[in-house]
PDB file of C-alpha atoms and ligand atoms in Angstrom:
ATOM      1  CA  MET A   1       0.000   0.000   0.000  1.00  0.00           C
ATOM      2  CA  SER A   2       1.481   3.358  -0.983  1.00  0.00           C
ATOM      3  CA  SER A   3       0.905   6.541   0.984  1.00  0.00           C
ATOM      4  CA  GLY A   4      -1.647   7.536  -1.647  1.00  0.00           C
ATOM      5  CA  ASP A   5      -3.805   4.508  -0.891  1.00  0.00           C
ATOM      6  CA  SER A   6      -5.359   6.137   2.168  1.00  0.00           C
ATOM      7  CA  LEU A   7      -7.421   9.301   2.173  1.00  0.00           C
ATOM      8  CA  GLN A   8      -4.834  11.012   4.365  1.00  0.00           C
ATOM      9  CA  GLY A   9      -2.083   9.964   1.962  1.00  0.00           C
ATOM     10  CA  LEU A  10      -4.063  11.336  -0.955  1.00  0.00           C
ATOM     11  CA  ILE A  11      -4.629  14.607   0.914  1.00  0.00           C
ATOM     12  CA  GLU A  12      -0.895  14.915   1.498  1.00  0.00           C
ATOM     13  CA  GLN A  13      -0.158  14.159  -2.166  1.00  0.00           C
ATOM     14  CA  VAL A  14      -2.578  16.725  -3.555  1.00  0.00           C
ATOM     15  CA  ASN A  15      -1.474  19.357  -1.043  1.00  0.00           C
ATOM     16  CA  ALA A  16       2.169  18.788  -1.990  1.00  0.00           C
ATOM     17  CA  PHE A  17       1.251  18.965  -5.684  1.00  0.00           C
ATOM     18  CA  ALA A  18      -0.436  22.342  -5.166  1.00  0.00           C
ATOM     19  CA  ASP A  19       2.267  23.708  -2.867  1.00  0.00           C
ATOM     20  CA  GLU A  20       5.094  22.719  -5.232  1.00  0.00           C
ATOM     21  CA  ARG A  21       3.386  24.827  -7.900  1.00  0.00           C
ATOM     22  CA  ASP A  22       2.528  27.695  -5.547  1.00  0.00           C
ATOM     23  CA  TRP A  23      -1.148  27.210  -6.365  1.00  0.00           C
ATOM     24  CA  ARG A  24      -2.475  27.729  -2.828  1.00  0.00           C
ATOM     25  CA  GLN A  25      -2.924  31.393  -3.759  1.00  0.00           C
ATOM     26  CA  PHE A  26      -5.511  30.346  -6.370  1.00  0.00           C
ATOM     27  CA  HIS A  27      -7.384  27.881  -4.183  1.00  0.00           C
ATOM     28  CA  SER A  28      -9.957  30.119  -2.558  1.00  0.00           C
ATOM     29  CA  PRO A  29     -13.184  28.376  -1.581  1.00  0.00           C
ATOM     30  CA  LYS A  30     -14.931  30.333  -4.354  1.00  0.00           C
ATOM     31  CA  ASN A  31     -12.500  29.135  -7.017  1.00  0.00           C
ATOM     32  CA  LEU A  32     -12.511  25.570  -5.740  1.00  0.00           C
ATOM     33  CA  THR A  33     -16.305  25.315  -5.677  1.00  0.00           C
ATOM     34  CA  MET A  34     -16.414  26.615  -9.245  1.00  0.00           C
ATOM     35  CA  ALA A  35     -13.793  24.063 -10.286  1.00  0.00           C
ATOM     36  CA  LEU A  36     -15.782  21.311  -8.554  1.00  0.00           C
ATOM     37  CA  ALA A  37     -18.943  22.279 -10.442  1.00  0.00           C
ATOM     38  CA  VAL A  38     -17.041  22.280 -13.748  1.00  0.00           C
ATOM     39  CA  GLU A  39     -15.609  18.829 -13.071  1.00  0.00           C
ATOM     40  CA  ALA A  40     -19.041  17.487 -12.065  1.00  0.00           C
ATOM     41  CA  ALA A  41     -20.392  18.882 -15.334  1.00  0.00           C
ATOM     42  CA  GLU A  42     -17.585  17.130 -17.226  1.00  0.00           C
ATOM     43  CA  LEU A  43     -18.667  13.845 -15.622  1.00  0.00           C
ATOM     44  CA  LEU A  44     -22.269  14.615 -16.537  1.00  0.00           C
ATOM     45  CA  GLU A  45     -21.272  15.357 -20.118  1.00  0.00           C
ATOM     46  CA  ILE A  46     -20.008  11.793 -20.576  1.00  0.00           C
ATOM     47  CA  PHE A  47     -23.589  10.578 -20.160  1.00  0.00           C
ATOM     48  CA  GLN A  48     -25.386  13.429 -21.879  1.00  0.00           C
ATOM     49  CA  TRP A  49     -27.947  12.030 -24.337  1.00  0.00           C
ATOM     50  CA  VAL A  50     -27.102   8.451 -23.377  1.00  0.00           C
ATOM     51  CA  ASP A  51     -30.161   6.333 -22.680  1.00  0.00           C
ATOM     52  CA  SER A  52     -30.447   5.516 -18.949  1.00  0.00           C
ATOM     53  CA  ASN A  53     -30.299   1.780 -19.612  1.00  0.00           C
ATOM     54  CA  ASP A  54     -27.258   2.214 -21.837  1.00  0.00           C
ATOM     55  CA  SER A  55     -25.480   4.062 -19.004  1.00  0.00           C
ATOM     56  CA  LEU A  56     -25.655   0.987 -16.770  1.00  0.00           C
ATOM     57  CA  VAL A  57     -22.637  -0.609 -18.430  1.00  0.00           C
ATOM     58  CA  LEU A  58     -19.811   1.760 -19.305  1.00  0.00           C
ATOM     59  CA  THR A  59     -17.926   1.527 -22.553  1.00  0.00           C
ATOM     60  CA  ASP A  60     -14.157   1.479 -22.212  1.00  0.00           C
ATOM     61  CA  ALA A  61     -14.020   5.129 -23.305  1.00  0.00           C
ATOM     62  CA  GLN A  62     -16.738   6.114 -20.804  1.00  0.00           C
ATOM     63  CA  ARG A  63     -14.901   4.284 -18.008  1.00  0.00           C
ATOM     64  CA  VAL A  64     -11.595   6.024 -18.704  1.00  0.00           C
ATOM     65  CA  ALA A  65     -13.246   9.430 -19.051  1.00  0.00           C
ATOM     66  CA  SER A  66     -15.271   8.828 -15.865  1.00  0.00           C
ATOM     67  CA  GLU A  67     -12.145   7.829 -13.953  1.00  0.00           C
ATOM     68  CA  HIS A  68     -10.511  11.103 -14.952  1.00  0.00           C
ATOM     69  CA  GLU A  69     -13.492  13.192 -13.924  1.00  0.00           C
ATOM     70  CA  VAL A  70     -14.175  11.479 -10.587  1.00  0.00           C
ATOM     71  CA  ALA A  71     -10.496  11.973  -9.780  1.00  0.00           C
ATOM     72  CA  ASP A  72     -10.738  15.668 -10.644  1.00  0.00           C
ATOM     73  CA  ILE A  73     -13.831  15.972  -8.443  1.00  0.00           C
ATOM     74  CA  LEU A  74     -12.201  14.230  -5.498  1.00  0.00           C
ATOM     75  CA  LEU A  75      -8.986  16.217  -5.762  1.00  0.00           C
ATOM     76  CA  TYR A  76     -10.785  19.566  -5.865  1.00  0.00           C
ATOM     77  CA  LEU A  77     -13.004  18.435  -2.988  1.00  0.00           C
ATOM     78  CA  LEU A  78      -9.929  17.547  -0.944  1.00  0.00           C
ATOM     79  CA  ARG A  79      -8.399  20.936  -1.738  1.00  0.00           C
ATOM     80  CA  PHE A  80     -11.650  22.654  -0.701  1.00  0.00           C
ATOM     81  CA  CYS A  81     -11.642  20.786   2.613  1.00  0.00           C
ATOM     82  CA  GLU A  82      -7.961  21.599   3.145  1.00  0.00           C
ATOM     83  CA  MET A  83      -8.467  25.299   2.513  1.00  0.00           C
ATOM     84  CA  THR A  84     -11.598  25.526   4.693  1.00  0.00           C
ATOM     85  CA  GLY A  85     -10.499  23.222   7.498  1.00  0.00           C
ATOM     86  CA  ILE A  86     -13.370  20.809   6.922  1.00  0.00           C
ATOM     87  CA  ASP A  87     -12.820  17.209   8.076  1.00  0.00           C
ATOM     88  CA  LEU A  88     -14.290  15.399   5.077  1.00  0.00           C
ATOM     89  CA  ILE A  89     -14.731  12.030   6.784  1.00  0.00           C
ATOM     90  CA  ALA A  90     -16.383  13.557   9.862  1.00  0.00           C
ATOM     91  CA  ALA A  91     -18.650  15.721   7.682  1.00  0.00           C
ATOM     92  CA  ALA A  92     -19.680  12.696   5.608  1.00  0.00           C
ATOM     93  CA  GLN A  93     -20.343  10.589   8.704  1.00  0.00           C
ATOM     94  CA  ASP A  94     -22.452  13.395  10.209  1.00  0.00           C
ATOM     95  CA  LYS A  95     -24.391  13.737   6.955  1.00  0.00           C
ATOM     96  CA  ILE A  96     -25.145  10.008   6.811  1.00  0.00           C
ATOM     97  CA  LYS A  97     -26.588  10.296  10.337  1.00  0.00           C
ATOM     98  CA  LEU A  98     -28.714  13.292   9.304  1.00  0.00           C
ATOM     99  CA  ASN A  99     -29.903  11.460   6.184  1.00  0.00           C
ATOM    100  CA  ALA A 100     -30.826   8.423   8.270  1.00  0.00           C
ATOM    101  CA  GLN A 101     -33.036  10.660  10.424  1.00  0.00           C
ATOM    102  CA  LYS A 102     -34.502  12.416   7.393  1.00  0.00           C
ATOM    103  CA  TYR A 103     -35.141   9.191   5.484  1.00  0.00           C
ATOM    104  CA  PRO A 104     -36.012   6.441   7.961  1.00  0.00           C
ATOM    105  CA  VAL A 105     -35.877   2.998   6.365  1.00  0.00           C
ATOM    106  CA  GLU A 106     -39.517   2.237   7.139  1.00  0.00           C
ATOM    107  CA  LEU A 107     -40.628   5.319   5.155  1.00  0.00           C
ATOM    108  CA  ALA A 108     -37.959   5.585   2.499  1.00  0.00           C
ATOM    109  CA  LYS A 109     -37.213   2.012   1.475  1.00  0.00           C
ATOM    110  CA  GLY A 110     -37.712   1.583  -2.262  1.00  0.00           C
ATOM    111  CA  LYS A 111     -38.826   5.182  -2.798  1.00  0.00           C
ATOM    112  CA  ALA A 112     -36.882   7.678  -4.890  1.00  0.00           C
ATOM    113  CA  THR A 113     -38.798  10.766  -3.831  1.00  0.00           C
ATOM    114  CA  ARG A 114     -36.702  13.515  -2.230  1.00  0.00           C
ATOM    115  CA  SER A 115     -39.137  14.462   0.464  1.00  0.00           C
ATOM    116  CA  ILE A 116     -41.101  12.135   2.636  1.00  0.00           C
ATOM    117  CA  ASP A 117     -44.017  13.227   4.769  1.00  0.00           C
ATOM    118  CA  LEU A 118     -43.167  12.121   8.290  1.00  0.00           C
TER     119      LEU A 118
HETATM  120 MG1   MG B 201     -11.862  17.161 -15.734  1.00  0.00          MG
END
């Protein structure tokens, strides 16, 4: 396992990458959120106009392109968390707890609706 195989190792790698290039000055939360939205749109673009059923199994080209875009998204997200002091794992764990309260299994199971009358 290399140091990049853990989330902390990846954080250290991407921070070093940015620092070596003196890019911290460009990584304001505003700029990073815009970059994140662009990368999410690039992932979306891979599936634009593709039939939903056809998107269930990726072509080789879609898989490679998707790998590039999910990596871009994760790396910008890690930079955003670094620059704002957000603990990504703790925030995600807290959000799962909130979602569990918002969408109890007995009311939400098998339903795709966003809001559930409690
Ligand atoms: Mg990209």
